[in-house]
mmCIF file of C-alpha atoms in Angstrom:
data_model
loop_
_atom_site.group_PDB
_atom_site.id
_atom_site.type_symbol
_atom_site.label_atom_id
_atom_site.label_comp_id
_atom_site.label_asym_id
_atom_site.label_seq_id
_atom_site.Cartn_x
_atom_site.Cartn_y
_atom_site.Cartn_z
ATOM 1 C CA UNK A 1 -85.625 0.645 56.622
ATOM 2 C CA UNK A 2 -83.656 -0.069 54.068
ATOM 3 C CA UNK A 3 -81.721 3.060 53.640
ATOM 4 C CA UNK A 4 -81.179 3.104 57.321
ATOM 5 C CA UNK A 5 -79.244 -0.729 57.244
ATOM 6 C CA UNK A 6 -77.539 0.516 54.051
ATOM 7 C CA UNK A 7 -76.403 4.102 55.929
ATOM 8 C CA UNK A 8 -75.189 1.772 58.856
ATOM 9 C CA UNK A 9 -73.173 -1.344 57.386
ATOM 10 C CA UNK A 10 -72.161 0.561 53.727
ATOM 11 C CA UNK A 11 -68.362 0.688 54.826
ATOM 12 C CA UNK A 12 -68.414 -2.613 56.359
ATOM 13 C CA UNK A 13 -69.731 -3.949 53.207
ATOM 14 C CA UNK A 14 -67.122 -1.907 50.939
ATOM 15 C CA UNK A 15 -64.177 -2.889 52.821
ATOM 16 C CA UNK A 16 -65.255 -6.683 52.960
ATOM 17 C CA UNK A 17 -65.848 -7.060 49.369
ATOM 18 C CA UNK A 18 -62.353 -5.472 48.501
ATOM 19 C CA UNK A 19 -60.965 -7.971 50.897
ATOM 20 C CA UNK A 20 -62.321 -10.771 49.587
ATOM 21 C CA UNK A 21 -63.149 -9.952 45.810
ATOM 22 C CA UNK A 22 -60.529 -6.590 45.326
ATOM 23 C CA UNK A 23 -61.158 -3.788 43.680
ATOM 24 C CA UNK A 24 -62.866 -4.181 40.375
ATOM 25 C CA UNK A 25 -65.538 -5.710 42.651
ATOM 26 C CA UNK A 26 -65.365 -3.632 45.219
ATOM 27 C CA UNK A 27 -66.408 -0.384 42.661
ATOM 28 C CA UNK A 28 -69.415 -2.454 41.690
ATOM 29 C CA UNK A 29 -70.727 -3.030 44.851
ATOM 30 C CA UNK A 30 -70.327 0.726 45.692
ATOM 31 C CA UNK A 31 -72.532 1.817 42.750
ATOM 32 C CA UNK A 32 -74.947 -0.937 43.247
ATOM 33 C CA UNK A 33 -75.054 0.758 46.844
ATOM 34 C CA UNK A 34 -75.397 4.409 45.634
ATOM 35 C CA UNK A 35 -78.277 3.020 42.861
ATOM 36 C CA UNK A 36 -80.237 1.571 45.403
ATOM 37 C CA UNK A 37 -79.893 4.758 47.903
ATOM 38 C CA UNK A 38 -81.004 6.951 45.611
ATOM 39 C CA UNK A 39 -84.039 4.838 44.360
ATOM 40 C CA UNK A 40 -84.940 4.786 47.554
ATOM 41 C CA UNK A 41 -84.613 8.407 48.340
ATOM 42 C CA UNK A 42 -86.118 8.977 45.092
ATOM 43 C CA UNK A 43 -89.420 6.914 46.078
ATOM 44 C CA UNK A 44 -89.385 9.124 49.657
ATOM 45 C CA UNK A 45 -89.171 12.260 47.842
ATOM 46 C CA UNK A 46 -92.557 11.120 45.468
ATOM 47 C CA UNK A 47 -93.946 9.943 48.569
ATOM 48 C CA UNK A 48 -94.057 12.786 50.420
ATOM 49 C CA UNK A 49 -94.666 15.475 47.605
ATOM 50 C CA UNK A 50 -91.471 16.506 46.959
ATOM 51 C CA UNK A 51 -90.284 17.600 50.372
ATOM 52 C CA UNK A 52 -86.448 17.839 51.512
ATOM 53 C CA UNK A 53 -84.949 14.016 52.589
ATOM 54 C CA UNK A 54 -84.422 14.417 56.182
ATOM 55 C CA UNK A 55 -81.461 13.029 58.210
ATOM 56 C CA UNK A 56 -81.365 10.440 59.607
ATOM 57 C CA UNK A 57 -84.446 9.063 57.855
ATOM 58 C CA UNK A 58 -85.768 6.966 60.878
ATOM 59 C CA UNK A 59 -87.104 9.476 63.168
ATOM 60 C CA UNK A 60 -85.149 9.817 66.234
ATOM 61 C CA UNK A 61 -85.861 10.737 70.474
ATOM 62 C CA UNK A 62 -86.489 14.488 70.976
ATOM 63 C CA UNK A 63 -85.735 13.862 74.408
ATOM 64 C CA UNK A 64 -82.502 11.750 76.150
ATOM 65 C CA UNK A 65 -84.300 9.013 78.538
ATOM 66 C CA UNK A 66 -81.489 9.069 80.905
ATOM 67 C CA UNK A 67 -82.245 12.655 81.570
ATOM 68 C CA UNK A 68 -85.874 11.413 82.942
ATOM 69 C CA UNK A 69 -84.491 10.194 85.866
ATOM 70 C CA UNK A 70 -83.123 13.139 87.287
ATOM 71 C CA UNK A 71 -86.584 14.260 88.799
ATOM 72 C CA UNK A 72 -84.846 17.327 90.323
ATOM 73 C CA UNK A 73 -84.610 18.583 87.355
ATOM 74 C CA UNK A 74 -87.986 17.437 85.887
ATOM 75 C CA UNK A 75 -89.349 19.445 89.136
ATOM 76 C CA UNK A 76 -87.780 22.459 88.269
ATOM 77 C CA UNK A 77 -88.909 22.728 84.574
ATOM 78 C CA UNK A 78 -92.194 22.263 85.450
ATOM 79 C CA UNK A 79 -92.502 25.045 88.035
ATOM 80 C CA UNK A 80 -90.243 27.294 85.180
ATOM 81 C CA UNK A 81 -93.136 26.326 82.640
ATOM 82 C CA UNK A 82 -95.781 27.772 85.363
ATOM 83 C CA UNK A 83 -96.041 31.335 86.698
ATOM 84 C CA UNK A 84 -98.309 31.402 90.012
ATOM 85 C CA UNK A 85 -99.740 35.063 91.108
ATOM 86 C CA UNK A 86 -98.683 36.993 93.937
ATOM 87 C CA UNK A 87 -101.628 38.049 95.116
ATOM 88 C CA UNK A 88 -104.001 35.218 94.895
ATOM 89 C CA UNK A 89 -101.230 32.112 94.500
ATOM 90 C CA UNK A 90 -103.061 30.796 91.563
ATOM 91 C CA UNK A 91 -100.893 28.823 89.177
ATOM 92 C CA UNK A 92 -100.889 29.324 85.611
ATOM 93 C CA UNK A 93 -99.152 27.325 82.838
ATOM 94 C CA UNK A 94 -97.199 29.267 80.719
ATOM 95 C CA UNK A 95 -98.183 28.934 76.958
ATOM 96 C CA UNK A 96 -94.710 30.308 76.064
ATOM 97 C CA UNK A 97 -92.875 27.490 77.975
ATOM 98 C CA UNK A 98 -95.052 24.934 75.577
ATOM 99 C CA UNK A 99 -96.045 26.248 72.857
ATOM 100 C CA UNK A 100 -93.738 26.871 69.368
ATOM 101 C CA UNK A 101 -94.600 26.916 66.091
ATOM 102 C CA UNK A 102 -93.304 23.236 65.539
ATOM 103 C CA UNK A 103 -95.207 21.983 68.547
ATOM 104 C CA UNK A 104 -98.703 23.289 67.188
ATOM 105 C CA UNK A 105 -97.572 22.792 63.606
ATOM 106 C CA UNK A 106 -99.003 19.595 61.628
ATOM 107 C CA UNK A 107 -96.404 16.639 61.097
ATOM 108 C CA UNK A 108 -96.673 17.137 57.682
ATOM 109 C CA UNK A 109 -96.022 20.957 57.391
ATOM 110 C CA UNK A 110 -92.815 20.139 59.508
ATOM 111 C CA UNK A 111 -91.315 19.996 55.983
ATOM 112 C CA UNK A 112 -92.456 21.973 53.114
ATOM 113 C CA UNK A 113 -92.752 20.880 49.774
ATOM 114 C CA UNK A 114 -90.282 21.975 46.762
ATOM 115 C CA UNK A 115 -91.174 23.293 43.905
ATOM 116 C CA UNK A 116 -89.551 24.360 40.962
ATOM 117 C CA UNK A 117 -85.675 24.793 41.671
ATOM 118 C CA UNK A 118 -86.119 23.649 44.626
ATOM 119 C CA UNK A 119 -87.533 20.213 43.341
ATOM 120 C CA UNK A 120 -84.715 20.222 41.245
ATOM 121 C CA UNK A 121 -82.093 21.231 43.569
ATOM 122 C CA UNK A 122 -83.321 18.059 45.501
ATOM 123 C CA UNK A 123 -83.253 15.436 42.732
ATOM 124 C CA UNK A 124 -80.254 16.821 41.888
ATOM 125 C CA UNK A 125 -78.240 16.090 45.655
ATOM 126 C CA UNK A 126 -80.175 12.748 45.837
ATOM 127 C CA UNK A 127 -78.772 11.634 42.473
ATOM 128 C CA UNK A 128 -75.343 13.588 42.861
ATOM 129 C CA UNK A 129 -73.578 10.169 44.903
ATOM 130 C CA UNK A 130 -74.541 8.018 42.009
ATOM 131 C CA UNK A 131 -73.306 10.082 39.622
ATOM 132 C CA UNK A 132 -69.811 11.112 41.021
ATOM 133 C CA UNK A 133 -69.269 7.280 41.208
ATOM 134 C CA UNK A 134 -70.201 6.754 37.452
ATOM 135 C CA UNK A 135 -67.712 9.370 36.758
ATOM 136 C CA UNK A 136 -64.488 8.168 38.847
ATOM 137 C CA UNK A 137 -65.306 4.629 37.291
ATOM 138 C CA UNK A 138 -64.751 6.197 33.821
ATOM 139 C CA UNK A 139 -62.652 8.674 34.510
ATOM 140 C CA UNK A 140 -60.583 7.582 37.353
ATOM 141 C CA UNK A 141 -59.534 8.333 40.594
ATOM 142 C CA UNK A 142 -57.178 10.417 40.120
ATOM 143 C CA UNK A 143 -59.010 13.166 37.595
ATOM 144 C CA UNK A 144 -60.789 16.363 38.687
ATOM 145 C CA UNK A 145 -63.615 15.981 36.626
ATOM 146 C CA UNK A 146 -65.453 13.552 39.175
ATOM 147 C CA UNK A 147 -64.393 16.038 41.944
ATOM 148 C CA UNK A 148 -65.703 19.041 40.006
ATOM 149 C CA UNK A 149 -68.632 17.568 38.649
ATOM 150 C CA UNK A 150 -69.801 16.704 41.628
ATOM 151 C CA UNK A 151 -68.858 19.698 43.787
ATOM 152 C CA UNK A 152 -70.632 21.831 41.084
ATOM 153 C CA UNK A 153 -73.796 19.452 41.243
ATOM 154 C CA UNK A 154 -73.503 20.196 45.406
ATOM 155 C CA UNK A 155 -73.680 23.545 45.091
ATOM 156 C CA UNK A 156 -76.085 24.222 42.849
ATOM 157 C CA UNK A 157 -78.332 22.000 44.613
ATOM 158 C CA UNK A 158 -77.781 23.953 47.464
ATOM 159 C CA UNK A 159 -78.482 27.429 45.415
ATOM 160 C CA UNK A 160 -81.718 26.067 43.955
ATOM 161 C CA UNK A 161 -83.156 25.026 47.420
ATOM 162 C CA UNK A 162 -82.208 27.636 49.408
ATOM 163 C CA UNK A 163 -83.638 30.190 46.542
ATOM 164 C CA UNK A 164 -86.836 28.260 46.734
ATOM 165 C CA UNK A 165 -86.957 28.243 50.776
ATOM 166 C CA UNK A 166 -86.511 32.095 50.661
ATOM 167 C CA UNK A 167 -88.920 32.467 48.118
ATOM 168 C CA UNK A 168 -91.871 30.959 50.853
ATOM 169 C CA UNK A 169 -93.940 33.390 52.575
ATOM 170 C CA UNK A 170 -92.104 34.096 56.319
ATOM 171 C CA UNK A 171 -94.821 33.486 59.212
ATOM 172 C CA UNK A 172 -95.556 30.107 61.704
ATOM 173 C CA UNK A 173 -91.333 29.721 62.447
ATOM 174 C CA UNK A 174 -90.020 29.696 58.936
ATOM 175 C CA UNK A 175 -88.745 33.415 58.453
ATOM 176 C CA UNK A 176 -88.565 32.623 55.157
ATOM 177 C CA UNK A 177 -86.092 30.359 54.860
ATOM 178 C CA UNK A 178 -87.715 27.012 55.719
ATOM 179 C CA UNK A 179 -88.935 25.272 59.053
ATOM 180 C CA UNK A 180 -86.292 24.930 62.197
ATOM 181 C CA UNK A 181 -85.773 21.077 60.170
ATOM 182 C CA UNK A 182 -85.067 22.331 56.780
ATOM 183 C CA UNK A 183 -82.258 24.795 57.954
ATOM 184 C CA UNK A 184 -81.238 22.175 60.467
ATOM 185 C CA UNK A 185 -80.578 20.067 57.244
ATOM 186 C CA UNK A 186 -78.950 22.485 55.170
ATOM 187 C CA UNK A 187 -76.467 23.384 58.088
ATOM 188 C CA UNK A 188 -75.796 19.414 57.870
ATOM 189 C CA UNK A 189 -75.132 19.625 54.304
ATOM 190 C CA UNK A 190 -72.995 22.313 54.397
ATOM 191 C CA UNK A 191 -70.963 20.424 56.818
ATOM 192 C CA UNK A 192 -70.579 17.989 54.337
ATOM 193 C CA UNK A 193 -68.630 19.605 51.651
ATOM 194 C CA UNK A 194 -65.487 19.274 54.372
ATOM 195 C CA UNK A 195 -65.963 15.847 52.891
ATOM 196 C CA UNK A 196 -64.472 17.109 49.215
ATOM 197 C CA UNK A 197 -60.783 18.070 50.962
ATOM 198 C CA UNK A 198 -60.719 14.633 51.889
ATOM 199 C CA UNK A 199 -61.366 13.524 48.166
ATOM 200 C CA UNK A 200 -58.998 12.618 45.489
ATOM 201 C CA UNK A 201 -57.500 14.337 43.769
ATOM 202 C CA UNK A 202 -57.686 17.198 45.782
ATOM 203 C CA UNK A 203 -56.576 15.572 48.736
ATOM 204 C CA UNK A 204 -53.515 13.949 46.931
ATOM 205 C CA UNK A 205 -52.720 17.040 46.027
ATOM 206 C CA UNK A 206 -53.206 19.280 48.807
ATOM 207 C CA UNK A 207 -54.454 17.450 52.002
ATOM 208 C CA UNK A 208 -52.451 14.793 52.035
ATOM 209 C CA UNK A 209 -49.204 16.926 52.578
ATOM 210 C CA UNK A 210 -50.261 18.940 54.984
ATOM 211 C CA UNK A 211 -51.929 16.242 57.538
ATOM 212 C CA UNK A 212 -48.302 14.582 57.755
ATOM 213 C CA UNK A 213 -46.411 17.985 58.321
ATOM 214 C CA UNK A 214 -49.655 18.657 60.773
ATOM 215 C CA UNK A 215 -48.975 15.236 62.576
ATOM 216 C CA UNK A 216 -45.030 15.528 62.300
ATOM 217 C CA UNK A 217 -45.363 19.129 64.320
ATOM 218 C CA UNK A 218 -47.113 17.489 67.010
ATOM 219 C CA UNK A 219 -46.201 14.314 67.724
ATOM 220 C CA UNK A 220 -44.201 15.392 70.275
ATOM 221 C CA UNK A 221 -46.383 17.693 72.144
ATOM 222 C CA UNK A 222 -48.794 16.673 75.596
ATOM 223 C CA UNK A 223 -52.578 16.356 74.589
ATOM 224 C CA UNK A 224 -52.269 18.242 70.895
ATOM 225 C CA UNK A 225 -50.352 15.023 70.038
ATOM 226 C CA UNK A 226 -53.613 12.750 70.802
ATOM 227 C CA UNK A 227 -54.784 14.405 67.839
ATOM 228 C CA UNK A 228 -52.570 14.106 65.659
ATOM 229 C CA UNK A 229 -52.254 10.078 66.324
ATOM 230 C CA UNK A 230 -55.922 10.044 65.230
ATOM 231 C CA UNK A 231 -55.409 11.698 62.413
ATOM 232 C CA UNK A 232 -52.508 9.183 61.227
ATOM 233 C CA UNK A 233 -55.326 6.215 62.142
ATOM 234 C CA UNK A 234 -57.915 7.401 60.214
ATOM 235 C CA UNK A 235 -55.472 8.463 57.041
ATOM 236 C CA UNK A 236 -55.369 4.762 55.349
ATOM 237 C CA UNK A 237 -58.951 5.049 55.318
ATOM 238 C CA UNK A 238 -59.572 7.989 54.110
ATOM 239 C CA UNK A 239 -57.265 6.871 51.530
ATOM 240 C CA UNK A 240 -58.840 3.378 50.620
ATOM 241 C CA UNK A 241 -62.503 3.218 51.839
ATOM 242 C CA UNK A 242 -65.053 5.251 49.608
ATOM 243 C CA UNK A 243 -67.981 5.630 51.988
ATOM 244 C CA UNK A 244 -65.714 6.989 54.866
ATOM 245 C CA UNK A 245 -65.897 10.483 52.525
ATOM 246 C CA UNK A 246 -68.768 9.578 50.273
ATOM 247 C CA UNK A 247 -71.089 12.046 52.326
ATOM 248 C CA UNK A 248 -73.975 10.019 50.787
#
């Protein structure tokens, strides 16, 4: 609970502290905001015997409500989930319209549990936020060894659990590389090192350029210029407000 408030207000807590107390404040809050994340995500891992943190950690709908009201449609996946005989016009439900390996699969096998690397691959993206703030608030903003430190930290937490997920025996809709939520979760955190373009210094140095010559090209051009106006809004924070890149 928690985690999920934290997740949900972080930037509107960041960028009301640095407009009320400024910066030097502002950095503290931040870590005091990372620090309690990952003691939290810390606890879940112990919790649940070193399994992979899922996102988002409140469990979510597996189905929309507003599609329950079409009841066309609800009619016609039912008689697609039966097959009914030609001869004698029996009706059958079809076990393959039902039944996966996550449906029959415990709750708690959803998500395996880490070992070895894999443990370690985990501690080390839980802790990774935490400790790429440390390092800009010694180092600075403006270094690369925040930036590197904590792409290299990324990665080889990424290595280690993948390496551990392939080393599981395939069978029961893992194929050897984790359940259909553990690869749903690594496809989300490879998404997530777009975030590190968007990061000083890298994006000082090389982003930064090119998003104004991108927005100059097109700001005169139907539709394509719509894009490039939303780009230009969300540039100042990018710029200014950690957790809009922090990818924590």
């Amino acid at each position: 609970m928690v985690l999920t408030v934290i997740q949900y207000t972080e930037v509107l807590i960041e960028m009301g502290v640095q407009k009320k107390w400024g910066q030097q404040y502002k950095w503290r809050v931040i870590t005091a905001l990372e620090a309690i994340k990952a003691a939290g995500r810390l606890s879940l891992l112990r919790l649940t015997s070193q399994r992979m943190i899922m996102h988002p950690i409140h469990t979510e709908r597996d189905v929309d409500p507003s599609t329950l009201a079409d009841l066309a449609e609800a009619e016609q996946a039912v008689k697609e989930s039966h097959w009914t005989g030609t001869r004698t016009g029996s009706t059958r439900l079809q076990l393959s319209a039902v039944l996966t390996p996550d449906v029959v699969r415990k709750p708690r096998d959803l998500v395996g549990k880490l070992s070895g690397l894999g443990a370690i691959g985990e501690y080390m993206f839980i802790l990774r936020p935490l400790i790429y703030v440390l390092a800009m608030r010694k180092y600075g903003q403006k270094s690369w060894y925040p930036w590197f430190l904590s792409l290299a930290i990324e990665l080889a937490s990424r290595t280690s659990i993948k390496q551990c997920l392939s080393s599981r025996p395939s069978g029961g809709g893992r194929g050897g590389s984790g359940t259909v939520l553990e690869k749903d979760e690594l496809k989300r955190r490879l998404w997530l090192l777009l975030y590190y373009v968007l990061r000083s210094p890298f994006y000082d140095r090389f982003t930064k350029e090119r998003l104004h010559n991108f927005c100059e090209s097109v700001s005169k051009k139907p539709l394509i210029s719509l894009v490039g106006g939303i780009v230009r809004d969300y540039q100042p924070l990018w710029e200014s407000v950690y957790f809009y890149t922090a990818g924590s």
